[in-house]
Amino acid sequence: MTPKAAIPYTKGLHQLTDHCHAWLVPDGTWGWSNAGLVTGSGESLLVDTLFDVALTREMLDGMSSLTRDQPIRTVVNSHSNGDHWYGNELLAGCEIIASRATAEEMATAGPDLIRGLLGQDGATGEFARHIFKPFDFTNIQPTVATRTFEDELTLNVGGTEVQVINLGPAHTEGDSVVFVPSERVLYTGDLLFIGGTPISWAGPISNWVAACDRMIVLEPEFVVPGHGPVVETAGILQMRDYLTWVQDEATKRHNKGMSPEEAMRDINLGRFAELDERGRIAQNILAVYYELDPTLERVDTLEVFRRIADLEGFSD
Ligand SMILES: [Zn+2]
């Protein structure tokens, strides 16, 4: 076994195996996402673009020594959050693949969503401007999927087999992972956060736990998370532990009759207090409550951001 943990968490391109690379972008907090490159004979496949055009251009330049002879022909967008596809316009000539659920969600998850948050008054806007300040959303041309699939797709990238598997809904409505069997490399998109708190926008969290189990069964040697450093499967287990913990803690409080906001203030983060973006628990509790009570009225994104901001010390 090769020493997987030896992949340093530094910005830029990291070779994992003969055909697999990771583009890592520390520190992995809001918007600082990773991407992947799978090479084959005469062509490559890119797993995700980044949050804005300049960041994506920098990444593509950083990959040019590989893509000069093995140009990117295919892009897979793991899910609909902008930090995984707002740079797509630079790859407009490629086949852009997403699950059908992701492609549908992309239609309402364009940069206007972020601009709306940035323009809010009070603590919500202050928080949004704090976390999104490093990125440029002014001139993004939303470039969406040109090919969709339902559950699974197997691709041949110049002789390298690539499996795209939609394990959502969990983090979002569609959450695809990209697995390269010959290399035992798994690119997880945001089904895995390392060092940060996962956030279940779509849920159910029980399906996210099942997705963790599906990822572990693939027995990858290198796991590239959507955010954070490259890990082994132990990293998936750690995040699974957070998900089952939040499920248990929220369920207990739901059964006591507490509202999601009361539960959010009552839960002690304990062993998870060190994770970044602790405020995301506000949405994770909602995801558990929605699963327990499908009739519960959905809280809109603005209000969720207000609650997260509040937990992270931004309040009106
Ligand atoms: Zn992300």
Short mmCIF file of C-alpha atoms and ligand atoms in Angstrom, two decimals:
data_model
loop_
_atom_site.label_atom_id
_atom_site.label_comp_id
_atom_site.label_asym_id
_atom_site.label_seq_id
_atom_site.Cartn_x
_atom_site.Cartn_y
_atom_site.Cartn_z
CA MET A 1 0.00 0.00 0.00
CA THR A 2 1.27 3.46 -0.87
CA PRO A 3 1.37 6.12 1.84
CA LYS A 4 -1.81 8.05 0.94
CA ALA A 5 -1.47 10.46 3.80
CA ALA A 6 1.72 11.73 2.16
CA ILE A 7 -0.21 13.98 -0.25
CA PRO A 8 0.53 17.47 1.13
CA TYR A 9 -2.38 19.87 1.53
CA THR A 10 -0.91 22.67 -0.51
CA LYS A 11 -2.49 24.67 -3.30
CA GLY A 12 -2.06 23.22 -6.76
CA LEU A 13 -1.76 19.99 -8.70
CA HIS A 14 -0.87 16.78 -6.92
CA GLN A 15 -0.23 13.48 -8.65
CA LEU A 16 -1.96 10.58 -6.91
CA THR A 17 -1.41 7.72 -9.37
CA ASP A 18 -0.39 7.27 -13.03
CA HIS A 19 -3.72 8.59 -14.30
CA CYS A 20 -5.17 10.59 -11.41
CA HIS A 21 -4.38 14.04 -10.08
CA ALA A 22 -6.02 16.30 -7.53
CA TRP A 23 -6.14 20.11 -7.67
CA LEU A 24 -6.24 21.11 -4.02
CA VAL A 25 -7.30 24.54 -2.77
CA PRO A 26 -6.71 25.12 0.93
CA ASP A 27 -8.17 25.95 3.35
CA GLY A 28 -11.33 24.15 2.28
CA THR A 29 -13.75 26.54 3.97
CA TRP A 30 -16.74 28.14 2.13
CA GLY A 31 -16.02 28.17 -1.61
CA TRP A 32 -12.44 26.84 -1.45
CA SER A 33 -13.08 23.58 -3.26
CA ASN A 34 -10.95 20.86 -4.83
CA ALA A 35 -11.08 19.41 -8.34
CA GLY A 36 -9.63 16.39 -10.09
CA LEU A 37 -8.02 15.38 -13.37
CA VAL A 38 -8.16 11.88 -14.86
CA THR A 39 -5.89 11.35 -17.84
CA GLY A 40 -5.99 8.78 -20.62
CA SER A 41 -4.37 8.37 -23.98
CA GLY A 42 -4.90 11.65 -25.86
CA GLU A 43 -7.63 13.02 -23.57
CA SER A 44 -8.52 13.93 -19.99
CA LEU A 45 -11.57 14.30 -17.79
CA LEU A 46 -11.94 17.13 -15.29
CA VAL A 47 -13.88 16.60 -12.08
CA ASP A 48 -15.49 19.96 -11.23
CA THR A 49 -14.49 23.53 -11.93
CA LEU A 50 -14.00 26.17 -9.23
CA PHE A 51 -16.03 29.03 -7.73
CA ASP A 52 -15.07 31.73 -10.21
CA VAL A 53 -13.48 32.13 -13.61
CA ALA A 54 -10.07 33.42 -12.41
CA LEU A 55 -9.60 30.51 -9.99
CA THR A 56 -10.59 28.03 -12.69
CA ARG A 57 -8.24 29.65 -15.23
CA GLU A 58 -5.39 29.40 -12.73
CA MET A 59 -6.21 25.71 -12.26
CA LEU A 60 -6.34 25.00 -16.00
CA ASP A 61 -2.98 26.77 -16.43
CA GLY A 62 -1.61 24.63 -13.60
CA MET A 63 -2.73 21.49 -15.42
CA SER A 64 -1.38 22.55 -18.82
CA SER A 65 1.70 20.31 -18.75
CA LEU A 66 -0.68 17.34 -18.70
CA THR A 67 -3.52 18.69 -20.81
CA ARG A 68 -1.31 19.88 -23.67
CA ASP A 69 -1.11 16.32 -25.02
CA GLN A 70 -4.18 15.02 -23.21
CA PRO A 71 -6.71 17.83 -23.60
CA ILE A 72 -9.76 17.95 -21.39
CA ARG A 73 -12.68 16.61 -23.43
CA THR A 74 -15.09 15.88 -20.59
CA VAL A 75 -16.11 17.68 -17.42
CA VAL A 76 -18.12 16.05 -14.65
CA ASN A 77 -19.84 18.43 -12.23
CA SER A 78 -20.33 16.56 -8.96
CA HIS A 79 -23.24 18.74 -7.82
CA SER A 80 -25.00 22.08 -8.19
CA ASN A 81 -23.14 24.27 -5.66
CA GLY A 82 -21.34 27.07 -7.51
CA ASP A 83 -17.90 26.25 -6.12
CA HIS A 84 -18.01 23.12 -8.31
CA TRP A 85 -19.23 24.59 -11.63
CA TYR A 86 -19.14 28.41 -11.92
CA GLY A 87 -15.88 28.06 -13.89
CA ASN A 88 -17.50 25.82 -16.54
CA GLU A 89 -17.51 28.56 -19.17
CA LEU A 90 -13.77 28.01 -19.73
CA LEU A 91 -14.61 24.45 -20.84
CA ALA A 92 -17.58 25.31 -23.00
CA GLY A 93 -16.34 23.14 -25.90
CA CYS A 94 -16.28 20.01 -23.72
CA GLU A 95 -19.00 17.53 -22.94
CA ILE A 96 -20.24 18.64 -19.52
CA ILE A 97 -21.81 15.81 -17.53
CA ALA A 98 -24.00 15.99 -14.44
CA SER A 99 -26.71 13.82 -12.95
CA ARG A 100 -30.20 14.80 -14.05
CA ALA A 101 -30.99 15.98 -10.51
CA THR A 102 -27.89 18.18 -10.48
CA ALA A 103 -28.59 19.59 -13.93
CA GLU A 104 -32.10 20.56 -12.83
CA GLU A 105 -30.81 22.18 -9.65
CA MET A 106 -28.09 24.11 -11.54
CA ALA A 107 -30.85 26.02 -13.30
CA THR A 108 -31.72 27.78 -10.02
CA ALA A 109 -28.27 27.71 -8.41
CA GLY A 110 -26.47 30.19 -10.67
CA PRO A 111 -24.44 33.18 -9.45
CA ASP A 112 -27.63 35.24 -8.92
CA LEU A 113 -28.18 33.13 -5.80
CA ILE A 114 -24.84 34.27 -4.35
CA ARG A 115 -25.34 37.87 -5.48
CA GLY A 116 -28.68 37.82 -3.68
CA LEU A 117 -27.00 36.77 -0.44
CA LEU A 118 -24.25 39.38 -0.86
CA GLY A 119 -26.87 42.10 -1.20
CA GLN A 120 -28.70 41.28 2.03
CA ASP A 121 -28.91 43.77 4.87
CA GLY A 122 -27.83 43.01 8.40
CA ALA A 123 -25.95 40.01 9.73
CA THR A 124 -26.86 37.70 6.81
CA GLY A 125 -25.30 40.05 4.25
CA GLU A 126 -22.34 40.77 6.50
CA PHE A 127 -21.69 37.04 6.89
CA ALA A 128 -22.12 36.37 3.14
CA ARG A 129 -19.74 39.21 2.26
CA HIS A 130 -17.24 37.85 4.79
CA ILE A 131 -17.18 34.29 3.40
CA PHE A 132 -17.60 35.12 -0.31
CA LYS A 133 -15.37 38.22 -0.46
CA PRO A 134 -12.36 36.44 -2.03
CA PHE A 135 -14.37 35.41 -5.12
CA ASP A 136 -15.51 37.32 -8.20
CA PHE A 137 -19.13 36.74 -9.25
CA THR A 138 -19.43 39.72 -11.57
CA ASN A 139 -18.98 38.16 -15.01
CA ILE A 140 -19.85 34.50 -14.74
CA GLN A 141 -21.64 32.97 -17.74
CA PRO A 142 -23.55 30.05 -16.22
CA THR A 143 -22.58 27.06 -18.37
CA VAL A 144 -24.64 24.00 -17.55
CA ALA A 145 -24.53 20.29 -18.32
CA THR A 146 -24.72 19.08 -21.92
CA ARG A 147 -25.24 15.43 -20.96
CA THR A 148 -27.14 13.98 -18.02
CA PHE A 149 -27.54 10.55 -16.47
CA GLU A 150 -29.74 9.07 -13.78
CA ASP A 151 -27.75 6.86 -11.40
CA GLU A 152 -24.53 5.61 -12.96
CA LEU A 153 -22.42 6.20 -16.02
CA THR A 154 -19.23 4.46 -17.15
CA LEU A 155 -16.88 6.45 -19.35
CA ASN A 156 -13.78 5.51 -21.29
CA VAL A 157 -11.27 8.36 -21.07
CA GLY A 158 -8.57 7.40 -23.54
CA GLY A 159 -8.46 3.87 -22.16
CA THR A 160 -8.98 4.80 -18.51
CA GLU A 161 -12.33 3.60 -17.14
CA VAL A 162 -14.17 6.22 -15.11
CA GLN A 163 -17.35 5.51 -13.16
CA VAL A 164 -19.68 8.37 -12.29
CA ILE A 165 -22.14 7.39 -9.57
CA ASN A 166 -24.94 9.59 -8.25
CA LEU A 167 -25.32 8.86 -4.53
CA GLY A 168 -27.66 11.76 -3.79
CA PRO A 169 -29.83 13.35 -2.69
CA ALA A 170 -27.79 14.15 0.40
CA HIS A 171 -25.62 17.29 0.35
CA THR A 172 -27.70 18.52 -2.64
CA GLU A 173 -30.40 16.94 -4.85
CA GLY A 174 -27.77 15.10 -6.89
CA ASP A 175 -24.33 14.19 -5.53
CA SER A 176 -22.07 12.35 -7.95
CA VAL A 177 -18.79 10.72 -7.09
CA VAL A 178 -16.16 9.86 -9.68
CA PHE A 179 -14.32 6.56 -9.21
CA VAL A 180 -11.37 5.32 -11.25
CA PRO A 181 -11.22 1.57 -10.57
CA SER A 182 -7.77 0.88 -12.05
CA GLU A 183 -6.24 3.58 -9.83
CA ARG A 184 -8.51 3.11 -6.79
CA VAL A 185 -9.04 6.87 -6.68
CA LEU A 186 -12.36 8.36 -5.56
CA TYR A 187 -13.32 12.00 -6.09
CA THR A 188 -16.24 12.59 -3.75
CA GLY A 189 -17.40 16.15 -4.46
CA ASP A 190 -19.12 17.51 -1.35
CA LEU A 191 -20.20 14.10 -0.10
CA LEU A 192 -17.00 14.53 1.88
CA PHE A 193 -15.70 17.49 3.86
CA ILE A 194 -12.41 17.01 5.71
CA GLY A 195 -11.70 19.47 8.52
CA GLY A 196 -14.98 21.28 7.95
CA THR A 197 -18.59 20.62 8.86
CA PRO A 198 -20.67 18.94 6.15
CA ILE A 199 -23.94 20.65 5.25
CA SER A 200 -27.03 18.80 4.12
CA TRP A 201 -28.88 21.25 1.89
CA ALA A 202 -31.14 18.58 0.38
CA GLY A 203 -30.99 15.61 2.73
CA PRO A 204 -32.06 13.15 3.90
CA ILE A 205 -29.05 12.65 6.15
CA SER A 206 -29.84 8.92 6.29
CA ASN A 207 -29.13 8.79 2.57
CA TRP A 208 -25.83 10.62 3.13
CA VAL A 209 -24.87 7.96 5.68
CA ALA A 210 -25.77 5.31 3.08
CA ALA A 211 -23.64 7.22 0.55
CA CYS A 212 -20.67 7.02 2.96
CA ASP A 213 -21.14 3.26 3.12
CA ARG A 214 -21.29 3.02 -0.68
CA MET A 215 -18.05 5.04 -0.94
CA ILE A 216 -16.28 2.82 1.59
CA VAL A 217 -17.35 -0.34 -0.28
CA LEU A 218 -15.49 0.95 -3.35
CA GLU A 219 -12.28 0.51 -1.31
CA PRO A 220 -10.48 3.59 -2.65
CA GLU A 221 -6.84 4.13 -1.72
CA PHE A 222 -7.01 7.87 -2.36
CA VAL A 223 -10.11 9.85 -1.46
CA VAL A 224 -10.25 13.42 -2.77
CA PRO A 225 -12.90 15.36 -0.84
CA GLY A 226 -14.78 18.37 -2.17
CA HIS A 227 -13.13 20.40 0.58
CA GLY A 228 -9.99 19.60 2.58
CA PRO A 229 -6.96 17.33 2.21
CA VAL A 230 -6.72 13.95 0.45
CA VAL A 231 -7.49 11.12 2.85
CA GLU A 232 -7.96 7.37 3.06
CA THR A 233 -11.33 5.75 3.82
CA ALA A 234 -10.89 6.59 7.52
CA GLY A 235 -11.74 10.16 6.52
CA ILE A 236 -15.13 9.00 5.24
CA LEU A 237 -15.79 7.20 8.51
CA GLN A 238 -15.01 10.35 10.50
CA MET A 239 -17.57 12.36 8.56
CA ARG A 240 -20.10 9.52 8.78
CA ASP A 241 -19.63 9.78 12.55
CA TYR A 242 -20.65 13.47 12.46
CA LEU A 243 -23.73 12.67 10.35
CA THR A 244 -25.02 9.90 12.63
CA TRP A 245 -24.27 12.08 15.67
CA VAL A 246 -26.26 15.03 14.33
CA GLN A 247 -29.07 12.65 13.38
CA ASP A 248 -29.21 11.25 16.94
CA GLU A 249 -28.93 14.63 18.67
CA ALA A 250 -31.56 16.31 16.50
CA THR A 251 -33.94 13.34 16.75
CA LYS A 252 -33.75 13.41 20.57
CA ARG A 253 -34.69 17.09 20.59
CA HIS A 254 -37.41 16.64 17.98
CA ASN A 255 -38.94 13.96 20.18
CA LYS A 256 -38.84 16.35 23.16
CA GLY A 257 -40.87 18.85 21.14
CA MET A 258 -38.09 21.39 20.59
CA SER A 259 -38.18 23.56 17.45
CA PRO A 260 -35.20 23.31 15.05
CA GLU A 261 -33.92 26.66 16.36
CA GLU A 262 -34.22 25.54 19.97
CA ALA A 263 -32.37 22.33 19.08
CA MET A 264 -29.67 24.34 17.32
CA ARG A 265 -28.97 26.32 20.50
CA ASP A 266 -29.27 23.32 22.79
CA ILE A 267 -26.84 20.91 21.08
CA ASN A 268 -23.31 20.85 22.46
CA LEU A 269 -20.89 20.23 19.57
CA GLY A 270 -18.59 18.20 21.81
CA ARG A 271 -15.97 16.34 19.76
CA PHE A 272 -17.02 18.24 16.62
CA ALA A 273 -16.37 21.70 18.07
CA GLU A 274 -13.01 21.86 16.31
CA LEU A 275 -14.50 21.57 12.81
CA ASP A 276 -14.72 24.71 10.68
CA GLU A 277 -18.17 26.11 9.77
CA ARG A 278 -19.77 24.91 12.99
CA GLY A 279 -22.83 27.05 12.18
CA ARG A 280 -23.84 24.62 9.44
CA ILE A 281 -25.49 22.55 12.13
CA ALA A 282 -28.46 24.91 11.74
CA GLN A 283 -29.23 23.38 8.32
CA ASN A 284 -28.28 19.84 9.35
CA ILE A 285 -30.85 19.92 12.15
CA LEU A 286 -33.46 21.06 9.66
CA ALA A 287 -32.56 18.15 7.38
CA VAL A 288 -33.16 15.70 10.23
CA TYR A 289 -36.44 17.42 11.18
CA TYR A 290 -37.69 17.30 7.56
CA GLU A 291 -36.98 13.58 7.46
CA LEU A 292 -38.83 13.00 10.73
CA ASP A 293 -41.74 15.24 9.72
CA PRO A 294 -42.18 15.60 5.96
CA THR A 295 -45.02 18.09 6.53
CA LEU A 296 -42.70 20.58 8.26
CA GLU A 297 -42.56 23.84 6.33
CA ARG A 298 -39.23 24.34 4.55
CA VAL A 299 -37.02 27.18 5.82
CA ASP A 300 -35.67 29.25 2.92
CA THR A 301 -31.96 29.70 2.15
CA LEU A 302 -31.85 33.29 3.41
CA GLU A 303 -33.18 32.28 6.81
CA VAL A 304 -30.76 29.34 6.94
CA PHE A 305 -27.87 31.74 6.27
CA ARG A 306 -29.20 34.04 9.00
CA ARG A 307 -29.11 31.14 11.48
CA ILE A 308 -25.64 29.99 10.39
CA ALA A 309 -24.39 33.58 10.62
CA ASP A 310 -25.87 33.87 14.08
CA LEU A 311 -24.12 30.70 15.28
CA GLU A 312 -20.85 31.96 13.82
CA GLY A 313 -21.04 35.25 15.69
CA PHE A 314 -22.72 37.51 13.09
CA SER A 315 -25.97 38.79 14.56
CA ASP A 316 -28.19 41.82 14.07
ZN ZN B 1 -18.27 22.72 -2.27
#
